[in-house]
Every structure is written in C-alpha cells, then in structure tokens.
PDB file of C-alpha atoms and ligand atoms in Angstrom:
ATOM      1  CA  UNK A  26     104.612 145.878 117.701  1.00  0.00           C
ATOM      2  CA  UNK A  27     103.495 141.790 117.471  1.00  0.00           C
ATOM      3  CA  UNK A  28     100.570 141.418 114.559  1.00  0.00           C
ATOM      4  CA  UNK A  29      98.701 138.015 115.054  1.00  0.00           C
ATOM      5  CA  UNK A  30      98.917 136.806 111.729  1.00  0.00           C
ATOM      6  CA  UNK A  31      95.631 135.328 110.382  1.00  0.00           C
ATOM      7  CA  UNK A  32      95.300 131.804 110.386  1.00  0.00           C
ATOM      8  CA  UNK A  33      95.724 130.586 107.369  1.00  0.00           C
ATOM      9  CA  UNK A  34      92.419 128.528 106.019  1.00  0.00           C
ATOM     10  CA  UNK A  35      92.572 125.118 105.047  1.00  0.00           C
ATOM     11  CA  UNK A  36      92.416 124.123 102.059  1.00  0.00           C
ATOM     12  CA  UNK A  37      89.788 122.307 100.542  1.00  0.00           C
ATOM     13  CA  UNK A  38      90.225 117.982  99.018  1.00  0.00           C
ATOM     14  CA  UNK A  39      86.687 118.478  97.887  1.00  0.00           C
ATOM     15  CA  UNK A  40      83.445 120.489  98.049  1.00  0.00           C
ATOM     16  CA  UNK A  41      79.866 119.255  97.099  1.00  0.00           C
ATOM     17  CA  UNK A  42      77.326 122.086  96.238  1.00  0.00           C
ATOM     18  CA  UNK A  43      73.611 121.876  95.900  1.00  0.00           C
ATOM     19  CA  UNK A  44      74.408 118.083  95.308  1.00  0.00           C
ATOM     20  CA  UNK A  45      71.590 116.159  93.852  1.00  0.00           C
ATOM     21  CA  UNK A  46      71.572 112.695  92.734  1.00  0.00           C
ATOM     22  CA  UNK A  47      67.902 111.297  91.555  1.00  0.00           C
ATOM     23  CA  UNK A  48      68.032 107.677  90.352  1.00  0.00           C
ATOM     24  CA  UNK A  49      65.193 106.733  88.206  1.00  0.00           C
ATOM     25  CA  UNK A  50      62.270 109.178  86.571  1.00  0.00           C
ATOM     26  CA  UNK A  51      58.649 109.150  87.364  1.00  0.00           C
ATOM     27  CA  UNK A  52      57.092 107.262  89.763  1.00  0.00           C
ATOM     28  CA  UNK A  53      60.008 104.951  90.845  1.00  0.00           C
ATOM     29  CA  UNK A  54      62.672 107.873  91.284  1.00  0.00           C
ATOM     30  CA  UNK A  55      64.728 107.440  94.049  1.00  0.00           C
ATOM     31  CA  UNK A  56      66.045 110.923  95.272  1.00  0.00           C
ATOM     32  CA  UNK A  57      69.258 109.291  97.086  1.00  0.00           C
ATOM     33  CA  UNK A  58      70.798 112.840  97.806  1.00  0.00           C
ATOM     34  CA  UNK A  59      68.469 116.082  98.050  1.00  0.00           C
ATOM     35  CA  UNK A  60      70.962 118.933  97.993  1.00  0.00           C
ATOM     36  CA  UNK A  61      74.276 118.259  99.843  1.00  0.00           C
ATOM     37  CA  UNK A  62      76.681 121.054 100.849  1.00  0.00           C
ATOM     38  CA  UNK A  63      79.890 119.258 102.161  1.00  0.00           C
ATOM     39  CA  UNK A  64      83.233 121.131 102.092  1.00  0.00           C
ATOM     40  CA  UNK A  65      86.038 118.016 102.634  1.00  0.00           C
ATOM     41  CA  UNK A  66      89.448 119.964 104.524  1.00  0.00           C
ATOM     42  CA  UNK A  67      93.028 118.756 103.081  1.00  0.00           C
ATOM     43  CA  UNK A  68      94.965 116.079 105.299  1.00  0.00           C
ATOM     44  CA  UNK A  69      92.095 115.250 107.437  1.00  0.00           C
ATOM     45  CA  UNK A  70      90.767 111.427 107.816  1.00  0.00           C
ATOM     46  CA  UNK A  71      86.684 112.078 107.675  1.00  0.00           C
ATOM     47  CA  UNK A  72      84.154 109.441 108.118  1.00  0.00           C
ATOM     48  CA  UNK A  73      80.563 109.223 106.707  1.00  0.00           C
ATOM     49  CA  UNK A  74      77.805 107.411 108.771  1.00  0.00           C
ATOM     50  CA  UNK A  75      74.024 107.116 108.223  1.00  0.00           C
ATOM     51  CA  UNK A  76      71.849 104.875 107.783  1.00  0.00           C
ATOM     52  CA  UNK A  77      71.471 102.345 105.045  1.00  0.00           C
ATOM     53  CA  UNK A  78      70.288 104.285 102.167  1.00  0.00           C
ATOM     54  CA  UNK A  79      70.976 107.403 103.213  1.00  0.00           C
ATOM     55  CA  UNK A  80      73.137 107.740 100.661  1.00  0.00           C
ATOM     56  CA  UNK A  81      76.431 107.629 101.300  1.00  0.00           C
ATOM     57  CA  UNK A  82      77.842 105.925  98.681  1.00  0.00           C
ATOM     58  CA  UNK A  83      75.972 107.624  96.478  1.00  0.00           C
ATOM     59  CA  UNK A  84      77.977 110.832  97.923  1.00  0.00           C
ATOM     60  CA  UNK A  85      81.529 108.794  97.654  1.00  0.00           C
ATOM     61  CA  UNK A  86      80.511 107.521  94.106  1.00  0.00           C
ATOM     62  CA  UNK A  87      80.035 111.470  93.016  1.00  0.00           C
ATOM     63  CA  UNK A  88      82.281 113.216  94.828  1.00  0.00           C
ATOM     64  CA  UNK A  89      85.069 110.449  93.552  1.00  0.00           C
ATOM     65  CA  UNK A  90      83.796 110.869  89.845  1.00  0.00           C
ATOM     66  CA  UNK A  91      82.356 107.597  89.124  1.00  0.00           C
ATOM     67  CA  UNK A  92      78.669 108.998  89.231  1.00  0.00           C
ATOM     68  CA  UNK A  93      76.949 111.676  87.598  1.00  0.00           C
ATOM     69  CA  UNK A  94      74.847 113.574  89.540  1.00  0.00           C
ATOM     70  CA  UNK A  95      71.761 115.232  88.794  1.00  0.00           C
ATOM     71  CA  UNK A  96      72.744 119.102  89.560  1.00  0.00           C
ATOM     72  CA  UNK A  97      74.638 120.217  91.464  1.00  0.00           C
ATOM     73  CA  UNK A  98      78.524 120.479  91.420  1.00  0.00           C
ATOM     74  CA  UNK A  99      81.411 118.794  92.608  1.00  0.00           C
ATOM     75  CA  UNK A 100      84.776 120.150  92.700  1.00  0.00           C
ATOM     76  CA  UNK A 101      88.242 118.233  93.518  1.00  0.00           C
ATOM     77  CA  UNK A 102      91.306 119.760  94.515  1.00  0.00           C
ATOM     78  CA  UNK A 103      89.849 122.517  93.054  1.00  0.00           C
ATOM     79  CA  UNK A 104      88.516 121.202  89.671  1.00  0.00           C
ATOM     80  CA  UNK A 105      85.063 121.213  88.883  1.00  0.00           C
ATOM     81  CA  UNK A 106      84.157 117.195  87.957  1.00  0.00           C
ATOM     82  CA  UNK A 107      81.123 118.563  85.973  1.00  0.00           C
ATOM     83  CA  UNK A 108      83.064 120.784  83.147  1.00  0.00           C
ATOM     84  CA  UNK A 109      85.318 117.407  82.497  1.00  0.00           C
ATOM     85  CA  UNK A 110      83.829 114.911  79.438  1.00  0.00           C
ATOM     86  CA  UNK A 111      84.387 111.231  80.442  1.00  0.00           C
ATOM     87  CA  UNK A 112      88.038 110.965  78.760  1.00  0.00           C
ATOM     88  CA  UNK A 113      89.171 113.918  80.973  1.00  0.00           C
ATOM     89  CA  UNK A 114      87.445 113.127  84.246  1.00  0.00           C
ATOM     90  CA  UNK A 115      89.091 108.931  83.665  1.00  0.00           C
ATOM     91  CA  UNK A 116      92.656 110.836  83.638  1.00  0.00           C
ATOM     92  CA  UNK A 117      91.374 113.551  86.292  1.00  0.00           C
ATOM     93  CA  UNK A 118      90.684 110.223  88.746  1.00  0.00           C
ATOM     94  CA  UNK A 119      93.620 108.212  87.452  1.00  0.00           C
ATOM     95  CA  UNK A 120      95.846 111.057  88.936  1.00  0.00           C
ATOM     96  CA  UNK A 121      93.992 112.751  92.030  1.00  0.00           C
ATOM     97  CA  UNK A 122      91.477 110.011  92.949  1.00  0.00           C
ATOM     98  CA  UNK A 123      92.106 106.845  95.350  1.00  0.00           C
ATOM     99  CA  UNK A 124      89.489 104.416  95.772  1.00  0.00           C
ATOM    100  CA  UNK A 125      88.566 101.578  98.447  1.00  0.00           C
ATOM    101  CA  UNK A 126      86.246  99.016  98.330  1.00  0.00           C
ATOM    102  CA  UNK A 127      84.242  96.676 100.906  1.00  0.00           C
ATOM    103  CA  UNK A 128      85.435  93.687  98.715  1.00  0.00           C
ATOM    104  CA  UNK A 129      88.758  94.968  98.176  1.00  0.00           C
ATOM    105  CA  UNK A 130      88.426  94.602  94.095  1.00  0.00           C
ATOM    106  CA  UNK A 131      92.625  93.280  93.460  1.00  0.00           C
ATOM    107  CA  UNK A 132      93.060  91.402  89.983  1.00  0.00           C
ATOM    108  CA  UNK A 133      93.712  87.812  91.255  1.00  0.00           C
ATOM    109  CA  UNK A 134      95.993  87.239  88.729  1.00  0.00           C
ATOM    110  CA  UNK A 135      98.612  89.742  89.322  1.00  0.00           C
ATOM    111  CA  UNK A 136     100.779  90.109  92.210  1.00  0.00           C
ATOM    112  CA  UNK A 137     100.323  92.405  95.378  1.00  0.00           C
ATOM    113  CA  UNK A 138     102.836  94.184  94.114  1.00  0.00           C
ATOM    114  CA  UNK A 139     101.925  94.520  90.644  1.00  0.00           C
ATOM    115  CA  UNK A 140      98.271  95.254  92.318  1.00  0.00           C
ATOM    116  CA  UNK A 141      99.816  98.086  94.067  1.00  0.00           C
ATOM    117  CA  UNK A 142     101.885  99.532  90.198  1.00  0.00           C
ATOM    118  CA  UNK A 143      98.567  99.251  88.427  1.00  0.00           C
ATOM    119  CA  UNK A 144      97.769 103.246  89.002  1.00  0.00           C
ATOM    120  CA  UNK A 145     101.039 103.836  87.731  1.00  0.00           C
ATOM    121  CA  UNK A 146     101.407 101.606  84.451  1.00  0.00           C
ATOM    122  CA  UNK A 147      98.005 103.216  83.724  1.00  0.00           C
ATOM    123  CA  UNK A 148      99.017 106.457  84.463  1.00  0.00           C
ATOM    124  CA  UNK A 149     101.756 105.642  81.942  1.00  0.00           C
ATOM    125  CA  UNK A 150     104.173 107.366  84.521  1.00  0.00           C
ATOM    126  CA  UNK A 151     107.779 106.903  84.392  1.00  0.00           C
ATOM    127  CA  UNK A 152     108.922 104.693  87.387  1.00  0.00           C
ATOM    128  CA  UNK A 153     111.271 108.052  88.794  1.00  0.00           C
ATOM    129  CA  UNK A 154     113.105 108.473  92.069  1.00  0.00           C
ATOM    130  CA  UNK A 155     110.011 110.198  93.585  1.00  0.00           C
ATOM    131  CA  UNK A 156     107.934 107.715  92.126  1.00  0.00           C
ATOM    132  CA  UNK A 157     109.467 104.816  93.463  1.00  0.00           C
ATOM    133  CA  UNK A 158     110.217 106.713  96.548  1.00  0.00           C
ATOM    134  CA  UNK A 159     106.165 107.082  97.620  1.00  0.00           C
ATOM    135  CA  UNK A 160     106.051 103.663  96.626  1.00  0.00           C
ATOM    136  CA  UNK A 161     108.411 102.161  98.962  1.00  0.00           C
ATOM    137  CA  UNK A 162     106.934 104.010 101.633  1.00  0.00           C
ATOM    138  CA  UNK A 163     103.771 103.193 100.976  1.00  0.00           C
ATOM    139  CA  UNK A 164     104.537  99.963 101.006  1.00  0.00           C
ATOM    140  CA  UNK A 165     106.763  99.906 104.112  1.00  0.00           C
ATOM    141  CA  UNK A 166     103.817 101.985 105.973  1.00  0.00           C
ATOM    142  CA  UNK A 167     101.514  99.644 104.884  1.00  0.00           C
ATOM    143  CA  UNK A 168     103.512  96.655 105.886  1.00  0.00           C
ATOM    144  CA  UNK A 169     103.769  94.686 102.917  1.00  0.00           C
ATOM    145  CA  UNK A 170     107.394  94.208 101.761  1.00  0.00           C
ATOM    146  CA  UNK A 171     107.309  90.417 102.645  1.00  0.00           C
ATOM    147  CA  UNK A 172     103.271  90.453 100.718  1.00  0.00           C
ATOM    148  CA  UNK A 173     104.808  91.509  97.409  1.00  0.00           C
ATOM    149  CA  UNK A 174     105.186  88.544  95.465  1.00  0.00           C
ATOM    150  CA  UNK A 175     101.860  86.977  96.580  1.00  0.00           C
ATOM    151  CA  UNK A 176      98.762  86.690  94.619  1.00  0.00           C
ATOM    152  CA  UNK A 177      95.023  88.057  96.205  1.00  0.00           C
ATOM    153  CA  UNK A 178      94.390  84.498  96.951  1.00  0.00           C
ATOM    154  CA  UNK A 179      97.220  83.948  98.932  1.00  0.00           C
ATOM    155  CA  UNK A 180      96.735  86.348 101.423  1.00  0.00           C
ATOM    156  CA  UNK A 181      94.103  86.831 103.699  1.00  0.00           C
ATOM    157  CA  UNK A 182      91.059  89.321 103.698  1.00  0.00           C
ATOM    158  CA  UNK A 183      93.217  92.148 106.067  1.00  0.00           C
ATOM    159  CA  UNK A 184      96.240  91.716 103.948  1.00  0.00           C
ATOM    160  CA  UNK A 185      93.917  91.971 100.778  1.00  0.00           C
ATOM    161  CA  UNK A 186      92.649  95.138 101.848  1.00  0.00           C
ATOM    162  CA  UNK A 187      96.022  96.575 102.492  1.00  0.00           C
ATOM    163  CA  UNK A 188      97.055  96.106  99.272  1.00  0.00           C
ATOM    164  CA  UNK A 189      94.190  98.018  97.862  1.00  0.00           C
ATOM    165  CA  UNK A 190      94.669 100.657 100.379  1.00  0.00           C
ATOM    166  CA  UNK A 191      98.299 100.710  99.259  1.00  0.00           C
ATOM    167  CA  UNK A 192      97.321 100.893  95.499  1.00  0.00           C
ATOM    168  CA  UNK A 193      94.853 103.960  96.189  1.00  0.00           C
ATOM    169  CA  UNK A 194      97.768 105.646  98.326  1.00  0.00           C
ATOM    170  CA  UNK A 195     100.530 105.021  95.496  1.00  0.00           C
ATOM    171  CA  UNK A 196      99.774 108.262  93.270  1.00  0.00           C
ATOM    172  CA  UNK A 197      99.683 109.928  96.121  1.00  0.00           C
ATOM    173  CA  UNK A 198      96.186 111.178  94.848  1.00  0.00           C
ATOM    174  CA  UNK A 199      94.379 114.494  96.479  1.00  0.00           C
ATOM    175  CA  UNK A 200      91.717 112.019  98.313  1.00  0.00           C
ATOM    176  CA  UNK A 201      90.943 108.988  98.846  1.00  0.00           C
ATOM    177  CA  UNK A 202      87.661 107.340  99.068  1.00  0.00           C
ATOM    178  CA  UNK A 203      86.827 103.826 101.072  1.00  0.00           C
ATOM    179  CA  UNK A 204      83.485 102.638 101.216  1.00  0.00           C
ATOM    180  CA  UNK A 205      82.462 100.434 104.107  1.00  0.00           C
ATOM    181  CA  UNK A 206      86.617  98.958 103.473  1.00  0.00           C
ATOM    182  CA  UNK A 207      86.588  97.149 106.810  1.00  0.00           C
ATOM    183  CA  UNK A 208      82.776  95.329 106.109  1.00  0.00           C
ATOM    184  CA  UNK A 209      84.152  91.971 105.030  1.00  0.00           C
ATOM    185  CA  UNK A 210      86.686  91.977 107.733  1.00  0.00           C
ATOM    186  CA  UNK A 211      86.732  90.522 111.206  1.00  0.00           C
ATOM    187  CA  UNK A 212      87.261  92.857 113.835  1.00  0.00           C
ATOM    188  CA  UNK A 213      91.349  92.120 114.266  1.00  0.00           C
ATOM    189  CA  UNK A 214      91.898  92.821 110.733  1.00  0.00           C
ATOM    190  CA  UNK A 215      89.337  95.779 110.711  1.00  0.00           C
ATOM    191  CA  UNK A 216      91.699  97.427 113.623  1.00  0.00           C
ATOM    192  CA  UNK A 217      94.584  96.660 111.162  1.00  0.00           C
ATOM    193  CA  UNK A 218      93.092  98.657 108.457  1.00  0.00           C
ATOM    194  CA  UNK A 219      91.794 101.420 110.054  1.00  0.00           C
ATOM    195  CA  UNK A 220      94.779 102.115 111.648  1.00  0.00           C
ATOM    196  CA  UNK A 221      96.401 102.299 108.453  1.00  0.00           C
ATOM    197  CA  UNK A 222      94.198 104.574 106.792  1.00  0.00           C
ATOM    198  CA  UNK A 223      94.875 106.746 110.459  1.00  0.00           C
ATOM    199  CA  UNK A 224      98.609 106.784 109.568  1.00  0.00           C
ATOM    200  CA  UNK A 225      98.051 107.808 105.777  1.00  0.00           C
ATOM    201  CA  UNK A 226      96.788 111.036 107.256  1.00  0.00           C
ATOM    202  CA  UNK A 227      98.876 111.519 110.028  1.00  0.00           C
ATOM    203  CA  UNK A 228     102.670 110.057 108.333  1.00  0.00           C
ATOM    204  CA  UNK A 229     101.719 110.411 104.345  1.00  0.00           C
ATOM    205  CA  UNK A 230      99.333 113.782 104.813  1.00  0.00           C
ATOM    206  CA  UNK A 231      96.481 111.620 103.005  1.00  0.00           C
ATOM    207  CA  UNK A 232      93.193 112.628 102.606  1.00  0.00           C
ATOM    208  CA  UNK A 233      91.196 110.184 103.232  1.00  0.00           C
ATOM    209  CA  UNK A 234      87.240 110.137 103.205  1.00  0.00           C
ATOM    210  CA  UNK A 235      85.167 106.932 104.750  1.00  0.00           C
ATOM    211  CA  UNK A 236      81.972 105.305 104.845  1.00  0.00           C
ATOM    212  CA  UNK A 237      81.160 103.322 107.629  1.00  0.00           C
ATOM    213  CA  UNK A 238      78.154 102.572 110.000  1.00  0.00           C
ATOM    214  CA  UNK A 239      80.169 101.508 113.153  1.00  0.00           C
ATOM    215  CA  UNK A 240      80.836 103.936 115.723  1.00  0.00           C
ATOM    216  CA  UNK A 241      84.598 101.988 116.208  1.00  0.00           C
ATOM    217  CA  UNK A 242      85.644 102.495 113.200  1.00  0.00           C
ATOM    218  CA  UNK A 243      84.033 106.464 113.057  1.00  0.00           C
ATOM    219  CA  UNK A 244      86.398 106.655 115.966  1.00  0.00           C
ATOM    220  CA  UNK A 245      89.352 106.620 113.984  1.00  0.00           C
ATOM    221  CA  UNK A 246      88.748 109.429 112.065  1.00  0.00           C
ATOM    222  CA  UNK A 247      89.093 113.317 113.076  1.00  0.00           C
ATOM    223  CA  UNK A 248      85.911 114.683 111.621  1.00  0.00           C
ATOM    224  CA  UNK A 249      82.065 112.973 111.132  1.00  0.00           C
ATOM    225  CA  UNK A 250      79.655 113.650 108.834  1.00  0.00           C
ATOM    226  CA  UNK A 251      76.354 112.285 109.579  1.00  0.00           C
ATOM    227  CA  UNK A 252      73.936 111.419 106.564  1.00  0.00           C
ATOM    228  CA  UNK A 253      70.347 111.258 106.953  1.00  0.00           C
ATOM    229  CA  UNK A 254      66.949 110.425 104.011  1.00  0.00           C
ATOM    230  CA  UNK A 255      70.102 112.086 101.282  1.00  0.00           C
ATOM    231  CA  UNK A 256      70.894 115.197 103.650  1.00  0.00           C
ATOM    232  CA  UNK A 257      73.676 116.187 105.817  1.00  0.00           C
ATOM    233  CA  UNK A 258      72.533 116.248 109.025  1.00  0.00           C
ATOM    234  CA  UNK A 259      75.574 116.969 110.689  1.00  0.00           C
ATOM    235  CA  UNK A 260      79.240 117.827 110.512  1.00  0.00           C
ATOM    236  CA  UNK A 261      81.065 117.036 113.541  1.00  0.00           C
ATOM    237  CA  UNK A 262      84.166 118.310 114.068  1.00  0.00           C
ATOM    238  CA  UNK A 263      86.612 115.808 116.008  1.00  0.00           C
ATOM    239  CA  UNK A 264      83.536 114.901 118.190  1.00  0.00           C
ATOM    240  CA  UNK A 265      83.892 113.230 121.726  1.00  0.00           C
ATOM    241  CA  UNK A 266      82.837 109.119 121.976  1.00  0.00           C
ATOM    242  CA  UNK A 267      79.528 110.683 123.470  1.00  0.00           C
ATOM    243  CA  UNK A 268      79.000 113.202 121.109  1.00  0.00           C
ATOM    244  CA  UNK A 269      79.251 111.151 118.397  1.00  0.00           C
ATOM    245  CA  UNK A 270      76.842 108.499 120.079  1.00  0.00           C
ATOM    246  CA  UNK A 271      74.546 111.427 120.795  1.00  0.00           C
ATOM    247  CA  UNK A 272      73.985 111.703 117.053  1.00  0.00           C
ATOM    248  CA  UNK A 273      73.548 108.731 116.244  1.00  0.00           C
ATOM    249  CA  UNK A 274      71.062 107.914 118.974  1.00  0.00           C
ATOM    250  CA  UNK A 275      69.051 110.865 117.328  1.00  0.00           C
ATOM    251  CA  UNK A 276      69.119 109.015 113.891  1.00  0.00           C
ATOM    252  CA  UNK A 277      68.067 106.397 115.178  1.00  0.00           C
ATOM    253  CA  UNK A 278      64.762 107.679 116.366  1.00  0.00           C
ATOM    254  CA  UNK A 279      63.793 108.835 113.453  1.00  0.00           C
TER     255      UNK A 279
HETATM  256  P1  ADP B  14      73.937 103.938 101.462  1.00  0.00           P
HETATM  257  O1  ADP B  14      75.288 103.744 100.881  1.00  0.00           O
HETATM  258  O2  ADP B  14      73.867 104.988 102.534  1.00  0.00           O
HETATM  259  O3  ADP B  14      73.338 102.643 101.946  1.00  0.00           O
HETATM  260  P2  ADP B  14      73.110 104.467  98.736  1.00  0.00           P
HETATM  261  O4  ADP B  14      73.819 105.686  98.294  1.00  0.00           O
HETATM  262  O5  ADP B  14      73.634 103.156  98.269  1.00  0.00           O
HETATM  263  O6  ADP B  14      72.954 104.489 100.322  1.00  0.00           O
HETATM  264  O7  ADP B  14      71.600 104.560  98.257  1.00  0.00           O
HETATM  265  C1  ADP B  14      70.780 105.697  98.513  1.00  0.00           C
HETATM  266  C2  ADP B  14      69.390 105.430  97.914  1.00  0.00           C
HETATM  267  O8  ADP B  14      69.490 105.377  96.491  1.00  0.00           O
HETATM  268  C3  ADP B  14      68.770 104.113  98.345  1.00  0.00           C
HETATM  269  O9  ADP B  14      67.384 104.289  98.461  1.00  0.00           O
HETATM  270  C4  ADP B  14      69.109 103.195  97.203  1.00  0.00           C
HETATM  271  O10 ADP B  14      68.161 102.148  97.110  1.00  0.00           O
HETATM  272  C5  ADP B  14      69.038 104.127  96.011  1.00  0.00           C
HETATM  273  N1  ADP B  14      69.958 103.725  94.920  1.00  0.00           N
HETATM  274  C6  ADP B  14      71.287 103.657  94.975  1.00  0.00           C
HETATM  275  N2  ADP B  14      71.804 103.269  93.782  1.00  0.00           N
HETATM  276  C7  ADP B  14      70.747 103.114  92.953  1.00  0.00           C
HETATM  277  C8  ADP B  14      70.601 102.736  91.580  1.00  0.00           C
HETATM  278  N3  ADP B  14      71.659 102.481  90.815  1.00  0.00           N
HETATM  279  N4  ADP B  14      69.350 102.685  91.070  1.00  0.00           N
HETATM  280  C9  ADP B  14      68.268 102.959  91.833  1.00  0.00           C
HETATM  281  N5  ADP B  14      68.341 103.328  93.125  1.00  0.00           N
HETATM  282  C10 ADP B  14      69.549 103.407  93.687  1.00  0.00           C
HETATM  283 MG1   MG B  15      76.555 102.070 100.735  1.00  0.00          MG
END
C-alpha cells in the first residue's frame, strides 16, 4: 500500500502580524500601515507594488528591522524582532538581514570588493573555506571578478548596484530586502539587476523581497503583493502578465 505523503509546508523568511506603523501623534499622524498580515515563503523572489505612500517601505523598513512599529509583530526566520533591544536586533540584521537601496549606498572610498567584505569584517567572522566559498560565488554570479579593485565612482550605476546586491547576498542572510533597487537605473542596467536578484533565488536559494512600482520589473518575481492606503490588498501567487495588470488597473481607480 502507496501513502501520499503530505506536502511538506514551506517555511516561512518572515511573517508580519497585526502590523501597525503610525508616524506622528495627534492631528498630523500618518497611519502608513493599518494592520498588515503578510507571511513571506523561504527561497521565493516576492515583489511589493502600490502606490506611492502606500507604504511599502514602511513594510521593508519593519519587517528588515530598521523601524519600529507601532504594534504589531514581526518575526524573521523565526525570531520575533520585537523581544530583541537595539544591540541584539543590530547583530540579529548583521547576520540574517540583506539590504538594497534605490541609491545603492557603497562607501566611495573602499573598493567593490572591500564593499562587498564589509558584512563580514563587521560580523567579525573569520574569513573560512565556506566563507570565502559564498563569496566567490557570489561574486562570480554577480559578475564582478574583473569590478573588484574599482572604487563606486569608477563604475557605473548597474555595476554599483551589483555590488550592493553582492554585499547583501555575502552572509548569505535569511532575506533580503531591495527597495525600488532598479529606480536610478536605465532600463538596460535595470534588466541587469533584476535578473540577478532572479538568479539569487533560483542558483543561491535567496530570499529576496522587492519594492517596485513597475509592472517589468514585478515580472521578475514569483509572487506579488499588492499594497494599498497601508493594507494588503492582495497576495498574488505567481500571477499571469494580465492578472497582475488586472490589479493594478483596480488600484488605480481608486
Ligand atoms: P511608499 O514607500 O509606498 O511610497 P512609505 O512607506 O514611504 O510609502 O510612506 C507611507 C506613508 O507614511 C506616507 O503617507 C508617508 O508620507 C508617511 N511617512 C513615511 N515615513 C514617514 C516619516 N518618517 N514621518 C512621517 N510620515 C512618514
Ligand atoms: Mg518607498
């Protein structure tokens, strides 16, 4: 006799619950999330659209620990953010956090490479076989062997970015965040990008969480969650072009 065994349920990067972010008091508060409920699967590539101020980086900013929200709770591969004080949540994202930027945020006077080492010096970890192992893949998936030795300003804004996506990858943290990383690109070296953070999932088995508002670059990723007034609206689940589009449209009548 054959069981079907049960399928085993993904595990979770992150979870948001009840999550409530209210900038300002009184009169001028600003409720920029009103209660999410967002459970993040391992390995997938998930992008975040809405509107501007809809609050998506407010979302990225407290799920990745460099926010405080209101109430509500936050939990990262499987730690609750919210029980950490400051000194333990700093280490907590040093070792399980990546983060992107629109404006790519490299220290101009170091090297790419010593860009891409600065987790690790930080992290105070000993440069070990594994170690250096993720980091020459990183940096081979990435394509920057021949970039290592050049400073921010010597390279251009796609190469920039690669190197910060290649620092957030070199931990190898739980989940990485990237907020709008392709908006000071043109669309060439937005392809470039995007594609990369595609393979991080698919060769490295990254986690990798996105902001964007262009439906091209929401392409890219397997799962959409759509943002709306600090609600989720939706959670699409590797939606078709016109799905996706569908959405949006809706938003956008609002
Ligand atoms: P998005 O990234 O979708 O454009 P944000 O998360 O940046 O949205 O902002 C959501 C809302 O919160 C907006 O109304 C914005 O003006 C407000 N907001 C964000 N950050 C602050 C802040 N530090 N102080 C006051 N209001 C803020
Ligand atoms: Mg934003």
């Amino acid at each position: 006799m054959t069981t079907t065994p049960s399928r085993p349920r993904s595990a979770l990067a992150a979870t948001a619950r009840d999550l409530t972010r209210v900038h300002g008091r009184g009169d001028t508060a600003v409720h920029a999330l009103r209660g999410v409920d967002l459970d993040l699967p391992a390995g997938r590539f998930t992008a975040v659209m809405g509107p501007s101020g809809s609050g998506k980086s407010t979302l990225m900013h407290c799920l990745a620990g460099l926010d405080v929200p209101t109430s509500g709770s936050v939990s990262v591969a499987g730690r609750a953010l919210e029980q950490m004080d400051d000194t333990a949540l700093t280490v907590f994202r040093r070792e399980h956090v990546g983060f992107v930027f629109q404006s790519f945020n490299l220290l101009p006077m170091l090297t790419a490479g010593q860009n891409i080492d600065l987790p690790l010096e930080l992290a105070g970890r000993r440069p070990d076989a594994a170690t250096r192992a993720r980091r020459d893949l990183v940096v081979d998936v990435l394509g920057l062997r021949d970039r290592l030795e050049h400073r921010p300003g010597e390279l251009s804004g796609g190469q920039q970015q690669r190197v910060a996506i290649a620092r957030a990858l070199v931990t190898a943290p739980d989940i990485v965040f990237a907020d709008e990383p392709t908006g000071n690109l043109d669309s060439e070296a937005s392809a470039e990008v995007l594609d990369l953070l595609r393979r991080s999932v698919r060769e490295l088995g990254q986690t990798v969480v996105m902001v964007t508002h262009e439906l091209d670059a929401a392409a890219y990723a397997d799962d959409v969650v759509v943002l709306a007034d600090g609600e989720v609206r939706d959670h699409l689940v590797e939606p078709t072009a016109d799905q996706l589009v569908a959405v949006l449209r809706g938003e956008r009548t609002r």
